[in-house]
Amino acid sequence: MTERPGPVARAAEKVFGGERSDVATRLDGLSEAVEAARDRLADDVLDPAAALAERASDRLRLSGEHTIVALAGATGSGKSSLFNCLTDLELAGVGVRRPTTSWALACSWGPDGAQELLEWMGIPARHQVSRMSMLDRSSADTKLDGLVLLDLPDHDSTEVSHHLEMDRLVQYADLLVWVLDPQKYADAAIHDRYIRPMAGYSDVTLVVLNQIDRIHYSDRERALGDVRAILEREGLPDVPVIGVSAHRGDGVDDLKRELARRIRAKASAKDRLAQDVAEAAQRVVATGGRADIPGLTDIDRQALDLALLDSVGAPQLVEAVEASTLRTARRHTGWPPLRWVGRLRKDPLRELGIDPTGSVASLTRAVRPSIGHVQRAQAESAVREIAEKAAVGLERPWRDAVRNASVRTGDDVVRELDDTIDRIDLGLSRTPVWWRLVDVLQWLAFAAFVAGVGWGAVELASRVAGWEVPEAPVVVGFSLPLLLLVGGLAVGVVLAVLARVTVRASARRRAQRAEAVLRRAVDEVAQEKVLAPLQAELDRYERYRSGIVRALG
């Protein structure tokens, strides 16, 4: 089946040249995972991921032609001077006029500007400027068309609002440029709070050692090497480190060339979003996991059915049906004198206080009390056991969801089984035609036997009394009374023997039909009340897992 792109992917296809991008697939996966995990994982786990997915979707929708570059640094790092140097304008106040950067400034390059993008980031119009109408004397390899440059508030400002504004805008940047100064390039404040925690974003990170003109020429490479060593220890070994002097212009063209290369590649936005999605997905995975679980097997389902069959007394019911069928059939097909003897033995169903002509409902109502509470407790135990098997490999939130589904169904399944079994009619009151036919033949044979016995007795009595009686007819060489007696007895016995063999097979078939009906009924209840809710939770987890796997790439 071909995977259809989601709304994020469709937006990305429009933005990034009509091609389905990896970051779009990841975003769709993250959104799907968040949706599937809602009410299963905690909101404080899912809400940041959902917010990221929404923000990233908006970013893809708004513009793929611009690269957002954020200059971040401490007070006195020369960040605002570098901003002015890159823009060739005196936009940001520096020095005594603006001792700390208290608000973000934005400058965009290109004929189309980036007003909608800047409004989305929450940059006020008075803090925006576009260079689309200004002459740009830069060489081809340093042209910055498509750049949106942000001068962020100082990270070490004493104003809480400045920290909040910087933390907010860092999330929007496609490329982060950390501006360090020679005196404080190893300052723990920026490294511990920002650079080290964002080690996973090394592909969209640059480090600028500003004010390099304050370092003697012979010591510059050593200073740059120190910065690279610090970054390597922090997990960012491949981050470019560029030495510049915003005051004299040293290295500024190198920085512009690096920025221009990133802008032309149009990879920074996608790389940043991809890493954002991966980080968000990893935070969700830490709670929800991503294991490929075995789920429920046919053996698990069969074990549940067997336990539920035991809980309704199905084995006892099947045995009672077979025994009762044998008893009833023999009353219809047996030799009449033997039937009268058999009536002295108790019917297995009547022993339970059941009308043998009734439905399975009457059977179950009588059999269930003999089962007791232990077997019924086993049904609830079987539901809990299959829930535990379904939850194997799941992290705790998903295990709890599966268990809760089984708890909700544990009581219902027993009541539903009772109601379902009570509605079943096994047709025990129906008498097969062949029973009736054999019954007629048996009575005819018995009548012949009785006639033969009676006729013979009359003849014998007459002779003893000396009465004259006509001779009995002779048939095929035998006296008719004797033929009736022997023939009636022989036919009755043969019919009884043949019927007994056939009745056993018939009783087994009826018991098997009863068992099949009970199994189907129990299986339907198990499917509706137990397996379907559990499978729904597993399917939901699979949607979550599939989304997370795509989000992680």
Short mmCIF file of C-alpha atoms in Angstrom, two decimals, residues 234 299 347 391 411 440 526:
data_model
loop_
_atom_site.label_atom_id
_atom_site.label_comp_id
_atom_site.label_asym_id
_atom_site.label_seq_id
_atom_site.Cartn_x
_atom_site.Cartn_y
_atom_site.Cartn_z
CA GLU A 234 30.69 19.09 24.69
CA ILE A 299 -2.81 -19.77 21.47
CA ASP A 347 -32.18 -39.35 34.20
CA ALA A 391 0.92 -5.93 27.50
CA ASP A 411 -17.27 -8.03 34.91
CA VAL A 440 -43.21 -47.84 15.91
CA ALA A 526 -14.73 -13.20 24.11
#
